[in-house]
CSV table of C-alpha atoms and ligand atoms in Angstrom, one decimal:
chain,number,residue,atom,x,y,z
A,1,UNK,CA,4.4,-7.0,21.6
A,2,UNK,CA,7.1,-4.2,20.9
A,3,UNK,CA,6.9,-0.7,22.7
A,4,UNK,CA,4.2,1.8,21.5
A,5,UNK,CA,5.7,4.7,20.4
A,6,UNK,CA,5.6,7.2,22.8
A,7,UNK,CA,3.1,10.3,23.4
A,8,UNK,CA,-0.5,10.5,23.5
A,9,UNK,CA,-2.0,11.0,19.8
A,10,UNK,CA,-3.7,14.5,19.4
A,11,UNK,CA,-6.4,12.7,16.6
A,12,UNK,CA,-10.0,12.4,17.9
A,13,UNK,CA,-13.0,11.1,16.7
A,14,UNK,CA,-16.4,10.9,17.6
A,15,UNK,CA,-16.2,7.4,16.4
A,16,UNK,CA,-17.1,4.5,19.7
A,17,UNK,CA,-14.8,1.8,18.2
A,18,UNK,CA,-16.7,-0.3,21.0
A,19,UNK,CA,-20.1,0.4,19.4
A,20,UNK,CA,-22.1,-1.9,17.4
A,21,UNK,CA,-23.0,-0.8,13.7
A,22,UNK,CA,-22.0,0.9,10.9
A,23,UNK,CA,-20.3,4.3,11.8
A,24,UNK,CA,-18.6,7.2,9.8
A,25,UNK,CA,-16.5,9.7,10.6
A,26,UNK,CA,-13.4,11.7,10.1
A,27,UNK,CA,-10.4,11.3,12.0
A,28,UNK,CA,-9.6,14.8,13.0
A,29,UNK,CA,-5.8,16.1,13.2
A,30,UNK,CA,-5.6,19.8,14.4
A,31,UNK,CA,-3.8,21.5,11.9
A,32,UNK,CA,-3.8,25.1,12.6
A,33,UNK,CA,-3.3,27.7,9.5
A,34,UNK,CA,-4.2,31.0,8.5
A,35,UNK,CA,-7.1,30.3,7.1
A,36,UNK,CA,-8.5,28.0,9.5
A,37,UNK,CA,-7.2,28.3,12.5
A,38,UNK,CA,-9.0,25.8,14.5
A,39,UNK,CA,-9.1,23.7,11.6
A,40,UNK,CA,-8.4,20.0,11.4
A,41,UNK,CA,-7.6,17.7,8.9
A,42,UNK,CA,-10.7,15.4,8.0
A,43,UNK,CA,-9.3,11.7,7.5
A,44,UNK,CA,-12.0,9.7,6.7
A,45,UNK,CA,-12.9,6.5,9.1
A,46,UNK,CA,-16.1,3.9,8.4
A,47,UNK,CA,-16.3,1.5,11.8
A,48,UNK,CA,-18.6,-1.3,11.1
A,49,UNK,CA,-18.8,-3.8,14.0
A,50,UNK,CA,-21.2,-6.8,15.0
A,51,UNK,CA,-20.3,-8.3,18.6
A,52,UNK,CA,-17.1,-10.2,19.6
A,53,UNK,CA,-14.7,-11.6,16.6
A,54,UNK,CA,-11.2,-10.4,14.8
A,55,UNK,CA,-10.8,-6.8,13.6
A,56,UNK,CA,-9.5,-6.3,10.2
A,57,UNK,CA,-8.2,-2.8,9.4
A,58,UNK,CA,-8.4,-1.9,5.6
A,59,UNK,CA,-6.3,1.2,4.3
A,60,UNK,CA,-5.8,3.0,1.1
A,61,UNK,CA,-4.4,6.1,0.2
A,62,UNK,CA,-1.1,5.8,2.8
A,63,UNK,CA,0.1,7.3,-0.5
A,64,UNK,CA,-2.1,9.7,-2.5
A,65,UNK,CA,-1.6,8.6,-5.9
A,66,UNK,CA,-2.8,5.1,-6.0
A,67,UNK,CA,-6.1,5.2,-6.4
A,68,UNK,CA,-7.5,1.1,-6.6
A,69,UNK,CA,-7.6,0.7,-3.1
A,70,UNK,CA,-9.1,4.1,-2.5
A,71,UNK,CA,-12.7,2.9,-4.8
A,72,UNK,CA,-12.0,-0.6,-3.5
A,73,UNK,CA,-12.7,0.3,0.5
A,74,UNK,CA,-15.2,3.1,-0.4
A,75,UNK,CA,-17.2,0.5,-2.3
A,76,UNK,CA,-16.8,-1.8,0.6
A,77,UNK,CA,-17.7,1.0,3.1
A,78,UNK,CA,-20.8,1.4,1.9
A,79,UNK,CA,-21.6,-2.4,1.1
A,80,UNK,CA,-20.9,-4.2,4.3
A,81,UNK,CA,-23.8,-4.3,6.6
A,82,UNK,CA,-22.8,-4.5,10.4
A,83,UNK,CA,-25.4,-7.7,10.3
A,84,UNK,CA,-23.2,-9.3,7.8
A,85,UNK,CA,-20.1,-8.8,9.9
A,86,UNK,CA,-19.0,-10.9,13.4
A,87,UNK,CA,-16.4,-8.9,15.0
A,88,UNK,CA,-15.2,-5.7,13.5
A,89,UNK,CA,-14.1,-3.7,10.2
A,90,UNK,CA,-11.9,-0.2,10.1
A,91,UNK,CA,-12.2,1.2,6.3
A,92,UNK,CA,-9.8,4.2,6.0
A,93,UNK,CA,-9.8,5.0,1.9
A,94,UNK,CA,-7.7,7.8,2.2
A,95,UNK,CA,-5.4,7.6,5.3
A,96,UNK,CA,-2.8,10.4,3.9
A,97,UNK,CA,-5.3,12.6,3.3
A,98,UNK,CA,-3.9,15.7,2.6
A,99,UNK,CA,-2.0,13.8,-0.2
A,100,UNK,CA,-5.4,12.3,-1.4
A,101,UNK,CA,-6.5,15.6,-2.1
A,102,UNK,CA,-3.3,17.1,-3.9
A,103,UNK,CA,-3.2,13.9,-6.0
A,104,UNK,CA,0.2,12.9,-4.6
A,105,UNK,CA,2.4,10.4,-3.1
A,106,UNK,CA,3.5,12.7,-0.4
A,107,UNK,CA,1.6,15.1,1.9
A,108,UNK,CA,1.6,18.9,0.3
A,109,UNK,CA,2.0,20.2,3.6
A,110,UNK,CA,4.9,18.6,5.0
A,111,UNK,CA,6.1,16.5,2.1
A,112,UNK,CA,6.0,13.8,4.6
A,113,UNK,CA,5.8,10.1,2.8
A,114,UNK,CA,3.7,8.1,5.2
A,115,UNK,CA,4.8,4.7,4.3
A,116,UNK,CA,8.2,5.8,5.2
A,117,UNK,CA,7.3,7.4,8.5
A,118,UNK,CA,6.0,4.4,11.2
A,119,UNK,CA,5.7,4.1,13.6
A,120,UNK,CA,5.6,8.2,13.4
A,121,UNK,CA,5.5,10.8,16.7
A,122,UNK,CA,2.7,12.4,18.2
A,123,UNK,CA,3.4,15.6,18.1
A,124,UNK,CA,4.8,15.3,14.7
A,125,UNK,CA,4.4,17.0,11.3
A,126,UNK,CA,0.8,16.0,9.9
A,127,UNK,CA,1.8,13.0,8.1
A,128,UNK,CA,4.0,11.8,11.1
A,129,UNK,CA,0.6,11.8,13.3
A,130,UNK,CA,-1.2,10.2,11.4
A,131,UNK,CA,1.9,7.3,11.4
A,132,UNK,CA,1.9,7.4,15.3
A,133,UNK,CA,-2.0,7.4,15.2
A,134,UNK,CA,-2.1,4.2,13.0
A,135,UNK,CA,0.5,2.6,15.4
A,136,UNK,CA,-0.4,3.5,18.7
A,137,UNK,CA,-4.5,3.4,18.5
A,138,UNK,CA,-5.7,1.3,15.0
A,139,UNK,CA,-3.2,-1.1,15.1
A,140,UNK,CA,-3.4,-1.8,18.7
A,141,UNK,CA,-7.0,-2.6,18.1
A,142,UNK,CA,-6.4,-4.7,14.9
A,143,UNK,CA,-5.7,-8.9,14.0
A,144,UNK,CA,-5.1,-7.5,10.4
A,145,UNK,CA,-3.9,-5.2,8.4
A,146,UNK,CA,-4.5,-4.9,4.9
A,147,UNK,CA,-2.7,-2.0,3.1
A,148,UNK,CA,-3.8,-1.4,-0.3
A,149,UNK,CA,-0.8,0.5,-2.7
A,150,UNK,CA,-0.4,0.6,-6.3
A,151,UNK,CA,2.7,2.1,-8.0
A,152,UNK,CA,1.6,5.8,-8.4
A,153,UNK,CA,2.6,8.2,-10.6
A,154,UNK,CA,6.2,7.4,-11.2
A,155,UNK,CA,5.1,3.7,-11.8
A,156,UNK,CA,3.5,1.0,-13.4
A,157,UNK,CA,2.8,-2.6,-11.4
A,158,UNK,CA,1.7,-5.9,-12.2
A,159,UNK,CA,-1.3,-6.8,-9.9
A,160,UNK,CA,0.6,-8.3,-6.9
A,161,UNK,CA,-0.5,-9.2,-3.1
A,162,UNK,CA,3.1,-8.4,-0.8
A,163,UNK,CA,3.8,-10.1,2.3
A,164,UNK,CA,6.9,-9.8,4.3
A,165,UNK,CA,8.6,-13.0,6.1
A,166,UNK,CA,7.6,-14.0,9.4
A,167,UNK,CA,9.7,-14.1,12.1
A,168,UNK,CA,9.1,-17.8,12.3
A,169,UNK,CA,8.1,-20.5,9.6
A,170,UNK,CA,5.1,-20.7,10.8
A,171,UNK,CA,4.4,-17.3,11.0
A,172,UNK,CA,5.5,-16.9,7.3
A,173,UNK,CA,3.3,-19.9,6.3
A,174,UNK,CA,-0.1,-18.0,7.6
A,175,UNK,CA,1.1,-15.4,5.4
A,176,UNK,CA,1.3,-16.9,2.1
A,177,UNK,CA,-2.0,-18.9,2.9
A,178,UNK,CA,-3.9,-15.6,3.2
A,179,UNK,CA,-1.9,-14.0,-0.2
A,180,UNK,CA,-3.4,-17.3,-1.5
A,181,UNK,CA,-6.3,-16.5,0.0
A,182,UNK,CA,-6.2,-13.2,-1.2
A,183,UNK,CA,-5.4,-14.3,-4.8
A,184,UNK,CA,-3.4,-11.5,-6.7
A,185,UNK,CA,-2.0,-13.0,-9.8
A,186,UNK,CA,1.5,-12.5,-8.1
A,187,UNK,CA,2.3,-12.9,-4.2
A,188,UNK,CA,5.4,-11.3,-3.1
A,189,UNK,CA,7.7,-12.2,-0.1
A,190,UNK,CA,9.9,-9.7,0.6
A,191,UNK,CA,13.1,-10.1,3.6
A,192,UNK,CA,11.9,-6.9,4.4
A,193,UNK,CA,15.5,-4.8,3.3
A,194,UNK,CA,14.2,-3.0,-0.1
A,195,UNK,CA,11.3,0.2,-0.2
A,196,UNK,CA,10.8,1.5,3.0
A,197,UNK,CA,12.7,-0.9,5.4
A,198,UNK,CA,11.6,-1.1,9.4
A,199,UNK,CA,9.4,3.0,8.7
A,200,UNK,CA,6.5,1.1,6.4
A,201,UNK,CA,3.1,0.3,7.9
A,202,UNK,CA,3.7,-3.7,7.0
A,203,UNK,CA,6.9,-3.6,9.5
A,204,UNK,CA,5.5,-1.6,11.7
A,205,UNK,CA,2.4,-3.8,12.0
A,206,UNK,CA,4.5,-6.9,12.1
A,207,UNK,CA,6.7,-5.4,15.0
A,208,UNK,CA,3.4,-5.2,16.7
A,209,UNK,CA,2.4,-8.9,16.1
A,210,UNK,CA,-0.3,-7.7,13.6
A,211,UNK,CA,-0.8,-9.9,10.8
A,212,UNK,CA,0.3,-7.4,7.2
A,213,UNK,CA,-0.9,-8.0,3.6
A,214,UNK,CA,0.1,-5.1,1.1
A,215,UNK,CA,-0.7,-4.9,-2.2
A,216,UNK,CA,0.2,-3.5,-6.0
A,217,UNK,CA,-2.4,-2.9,-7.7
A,218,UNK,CA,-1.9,-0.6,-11.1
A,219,UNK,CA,0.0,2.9,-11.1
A,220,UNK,CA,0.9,5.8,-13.1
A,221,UNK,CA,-1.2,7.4,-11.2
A,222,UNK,CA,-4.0,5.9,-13.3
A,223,UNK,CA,-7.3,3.7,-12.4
A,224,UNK,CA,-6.9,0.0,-13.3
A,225,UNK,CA,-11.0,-1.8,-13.2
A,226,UNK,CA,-8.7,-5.3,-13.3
A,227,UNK,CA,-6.5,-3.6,-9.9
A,228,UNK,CA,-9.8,-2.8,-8.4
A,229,UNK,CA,-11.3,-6.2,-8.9
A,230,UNK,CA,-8.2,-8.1,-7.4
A,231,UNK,CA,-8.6,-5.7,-4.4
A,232,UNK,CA,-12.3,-5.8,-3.6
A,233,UNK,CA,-12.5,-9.6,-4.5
A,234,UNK,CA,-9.4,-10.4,-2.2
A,235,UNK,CA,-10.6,-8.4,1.2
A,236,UNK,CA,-13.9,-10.2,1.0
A,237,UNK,CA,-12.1,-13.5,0.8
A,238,UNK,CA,-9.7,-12.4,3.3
A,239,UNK,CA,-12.5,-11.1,5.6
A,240,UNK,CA,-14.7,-14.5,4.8
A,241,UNK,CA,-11.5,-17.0,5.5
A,242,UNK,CA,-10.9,-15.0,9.0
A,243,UNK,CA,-14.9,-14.8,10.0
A,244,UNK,CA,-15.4,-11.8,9.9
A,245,UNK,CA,-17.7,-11.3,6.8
A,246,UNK,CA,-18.4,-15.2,7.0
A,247,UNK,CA,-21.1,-14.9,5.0
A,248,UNK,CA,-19.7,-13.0,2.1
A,249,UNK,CA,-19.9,-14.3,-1.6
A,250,UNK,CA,-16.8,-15.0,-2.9
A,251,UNK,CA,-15.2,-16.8,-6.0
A,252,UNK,CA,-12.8,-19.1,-5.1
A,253,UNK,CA,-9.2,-17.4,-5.7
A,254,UNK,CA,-7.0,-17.8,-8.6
A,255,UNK,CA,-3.7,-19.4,-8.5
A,256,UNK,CA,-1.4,-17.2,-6.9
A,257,UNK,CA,2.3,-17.5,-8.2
A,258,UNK,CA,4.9,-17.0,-5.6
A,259,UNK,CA,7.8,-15.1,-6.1
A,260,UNK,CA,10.5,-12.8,-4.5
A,261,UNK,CA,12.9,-10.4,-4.9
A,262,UNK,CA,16.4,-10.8,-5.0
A,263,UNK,CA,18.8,-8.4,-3.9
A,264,UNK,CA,19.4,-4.9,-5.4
A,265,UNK,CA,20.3,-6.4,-9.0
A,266,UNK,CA,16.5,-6.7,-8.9
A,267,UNK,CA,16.7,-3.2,-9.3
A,268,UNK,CA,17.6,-1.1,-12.8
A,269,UNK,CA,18.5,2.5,-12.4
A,270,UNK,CA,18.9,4.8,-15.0
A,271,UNK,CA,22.4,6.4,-15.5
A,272,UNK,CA,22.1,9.7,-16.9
A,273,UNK,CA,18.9,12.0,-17.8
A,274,UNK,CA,17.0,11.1,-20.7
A,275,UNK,CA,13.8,10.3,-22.5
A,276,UNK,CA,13.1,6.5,-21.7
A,277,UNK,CA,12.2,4.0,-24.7
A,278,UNK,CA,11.9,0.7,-22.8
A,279,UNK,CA,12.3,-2.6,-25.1
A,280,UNK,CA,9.8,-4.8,-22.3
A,281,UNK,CA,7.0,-4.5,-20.3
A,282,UNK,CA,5.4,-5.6,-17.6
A,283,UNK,CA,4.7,-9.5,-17.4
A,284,UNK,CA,7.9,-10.1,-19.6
A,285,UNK,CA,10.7,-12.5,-18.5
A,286,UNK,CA,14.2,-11.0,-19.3
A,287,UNK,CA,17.4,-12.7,-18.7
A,288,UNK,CA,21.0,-11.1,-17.8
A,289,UNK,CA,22.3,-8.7,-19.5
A,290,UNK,CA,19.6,-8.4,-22.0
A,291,UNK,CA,18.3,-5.0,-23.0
A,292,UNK,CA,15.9,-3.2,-21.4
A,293,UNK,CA,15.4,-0.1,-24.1
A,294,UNK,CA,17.7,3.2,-23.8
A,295,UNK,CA,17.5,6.1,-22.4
A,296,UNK,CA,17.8,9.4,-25.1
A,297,UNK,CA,20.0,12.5,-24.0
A,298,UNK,CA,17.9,15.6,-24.4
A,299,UNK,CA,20.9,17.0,-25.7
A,300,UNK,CA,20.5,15.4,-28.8
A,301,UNK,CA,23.1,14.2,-31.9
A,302,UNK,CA,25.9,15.2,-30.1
A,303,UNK,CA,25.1,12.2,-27.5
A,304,UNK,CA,25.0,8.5,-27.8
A,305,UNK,CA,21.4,6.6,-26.4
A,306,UNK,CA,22.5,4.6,-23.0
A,307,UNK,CA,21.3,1.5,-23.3
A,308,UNK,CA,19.6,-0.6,-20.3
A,309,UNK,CA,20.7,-3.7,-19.3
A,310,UNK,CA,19.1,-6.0,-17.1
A,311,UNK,CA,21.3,-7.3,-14.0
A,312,UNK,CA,19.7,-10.1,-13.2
A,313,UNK,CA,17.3,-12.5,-15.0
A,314,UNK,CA,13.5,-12.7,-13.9
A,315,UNK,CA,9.9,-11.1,-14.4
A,316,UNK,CA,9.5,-7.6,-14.8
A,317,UNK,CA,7.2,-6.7,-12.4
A,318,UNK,CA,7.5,-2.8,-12.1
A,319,UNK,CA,8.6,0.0,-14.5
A,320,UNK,CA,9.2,3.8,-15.2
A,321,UNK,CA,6.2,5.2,-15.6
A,322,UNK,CA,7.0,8.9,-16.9
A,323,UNK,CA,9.4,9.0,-20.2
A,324,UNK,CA,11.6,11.8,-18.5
A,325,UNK,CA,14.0,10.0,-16.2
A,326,UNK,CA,17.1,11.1,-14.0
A,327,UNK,CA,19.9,9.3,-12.7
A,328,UNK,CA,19.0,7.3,-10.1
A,329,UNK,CA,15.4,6.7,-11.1
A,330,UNK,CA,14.1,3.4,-11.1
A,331,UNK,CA,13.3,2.2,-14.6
A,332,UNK,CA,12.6,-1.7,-14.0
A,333,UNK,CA,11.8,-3.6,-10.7
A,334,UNK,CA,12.2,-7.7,-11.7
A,335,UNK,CA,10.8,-10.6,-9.7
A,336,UNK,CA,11.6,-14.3,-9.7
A,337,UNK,CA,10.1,-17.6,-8.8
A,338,UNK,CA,10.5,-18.5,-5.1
A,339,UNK,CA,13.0,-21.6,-5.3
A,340,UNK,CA,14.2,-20.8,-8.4
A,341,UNK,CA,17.3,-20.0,-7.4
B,1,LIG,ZN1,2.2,3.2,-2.2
């Protein structure tokens, strides 16, 4: 166990985390404005808890504009019976709440990204306590997390369940038997060095000794009923596998097909602004150097298209989303089978 960050959270609740039953509430983060001065932010929390056993925290909307996971544990919330439960469940749907609201990825009032911010500081910016609150109180409390993304607005995402190695072989083992467990059409082990690094909930959670599963559900800032399915269908097989729904109904899972990425050529940027035509989608396999569509100059005639090329063969997993891109925008994120190379 690492060191909790430091300070005493300023969240409350009148949530007794220690209380059998099926509670709701708001997590409450003073936030102090001209129009409400005593004001707080209302983040909502369901505790559900049924004597001694594991607790599984479930989250969804770390970022505001992925919306799967956010039905997904509301459904759940209001499903799961504290009678069918043997230890305890934490459903926060929409953990970033401010950038719920607004639609977003990133908090309106501090254009804080949460998933960038762990382990976060007490007496932070909003979205930074709710990061220190997560790490310091929930996770201190929790055997699992399970963080539900999807791509949001700026991108599209084969269903995937995302895990990130273990610190030993055994550790990274349990992991890929609950993504298997889990049973997204894709599981995803990451060495932890692309997105957010050692600031996302998953690290965080792993620095802690708390067991991570993230997922990918959809994007675009859309709703995907498939994403939704894969989400609600895994957590009950999750919470069944660890006992703590051990009742639960569940379809046994899909085959899960692992794969990685691999390096930054994983990675296609565009060059140079432009309107994007890709020449793939998600699900195809591409090889080096083949196209990947071009990107238009707004400036018309007087410019040649750019065409994309791939770096690296493999599955695209991940693309552009919006058809206005900038340099340095991702356009394509690929995957490849783990062993394959
Ligand atoms: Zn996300």
């Amino acid at each position: 166990m690492e060191m909790l960050p430091a300070g005493e959270t300023r969240i409350w609740t009148t949530l007794d985390f220690n209380q059998d039953g099926k509670q709701h509430d708001w997590l409450r983060l003073p936030f102090s404005t001209d129009l409400s001065a005593y004001g707080v932010i209302p983040i909502p929390i369901t505790c559900i808890k049924n004597g001694a056993g594991p607790t599984a925290l479930l989250i969804a909307g770390n970022h505001g504009d992925e919306y799967e996971g956010q039905v997904a544990l509301s459904k759940l919330a209001r499903q799961v019976e504290p009678r069918d439960a043997r230890g305890r469940i934490l459903i926060l749907p929409a953990l970033n709440y401010p950038a719920v609201v607004a639609g977003r990825r990133l908090s309106p009032l501090d254009e804080g990204n949460l998933n960038r911010l762990f382990p976060g500081e007490a007496n932070g910016t909003p979205t930074q306590m709710i990061a220190h609150y997560v790490s310091s109180v929930l996770l201190s409390m929790a055997d699992i997390v399970i963080d539900l993304h999807s791509g949001g607005s700026s991108l599209y995402y084969l269903p995937c369940c995302l895990i990130r190695s273990g610190k030993t072989g055994a550790e990274t083992a349990r992991l890929i038997e609950l993504m298997q467990v889990f049973g997204a059409p894709i599981g995803s082990v990451s060495d932890g060095t692309g997105g957010g690094g050692a600031t996302t909930l998953s690290a965080i959670a792993q620095a802690f000794g708390v067991v991570a599963l993230t997922t990918e559900l959809g994007g675009g800032g859309g709703f995907s009923s498939t994403g939704e399915a894969i989400a609600s269908q895994g957590i009950y097989r999750v919470l069944k596998h660890i006992g703590v729904l051990p009742n639960a109904e569940t379809k046994s899972p899909p085959p899960v097909r692992l794969m990685q990425v691999a390096g930054r050529g994983a990675y296609t940027y565009a060059p140079i602004h432009g309107i994007f035509e890709p020449a793939v989608e998600l699900g195809d396999s591409v090889e080096a150097g083949q196209s990947g569509g071009f990107l238009f100059p707004v400036e018309g005639l007087p410019r040649q298209p750019e065409e994309i090329r791939f770096a690296q063969s493999g599955l695209v997993a991940c693309r552009r989303a919006p058809a206005l891109a900038a340099p340095g925008d991702c356009l394509f994120k690929l995957v490849t089978d783990v062993g394959a190379n």
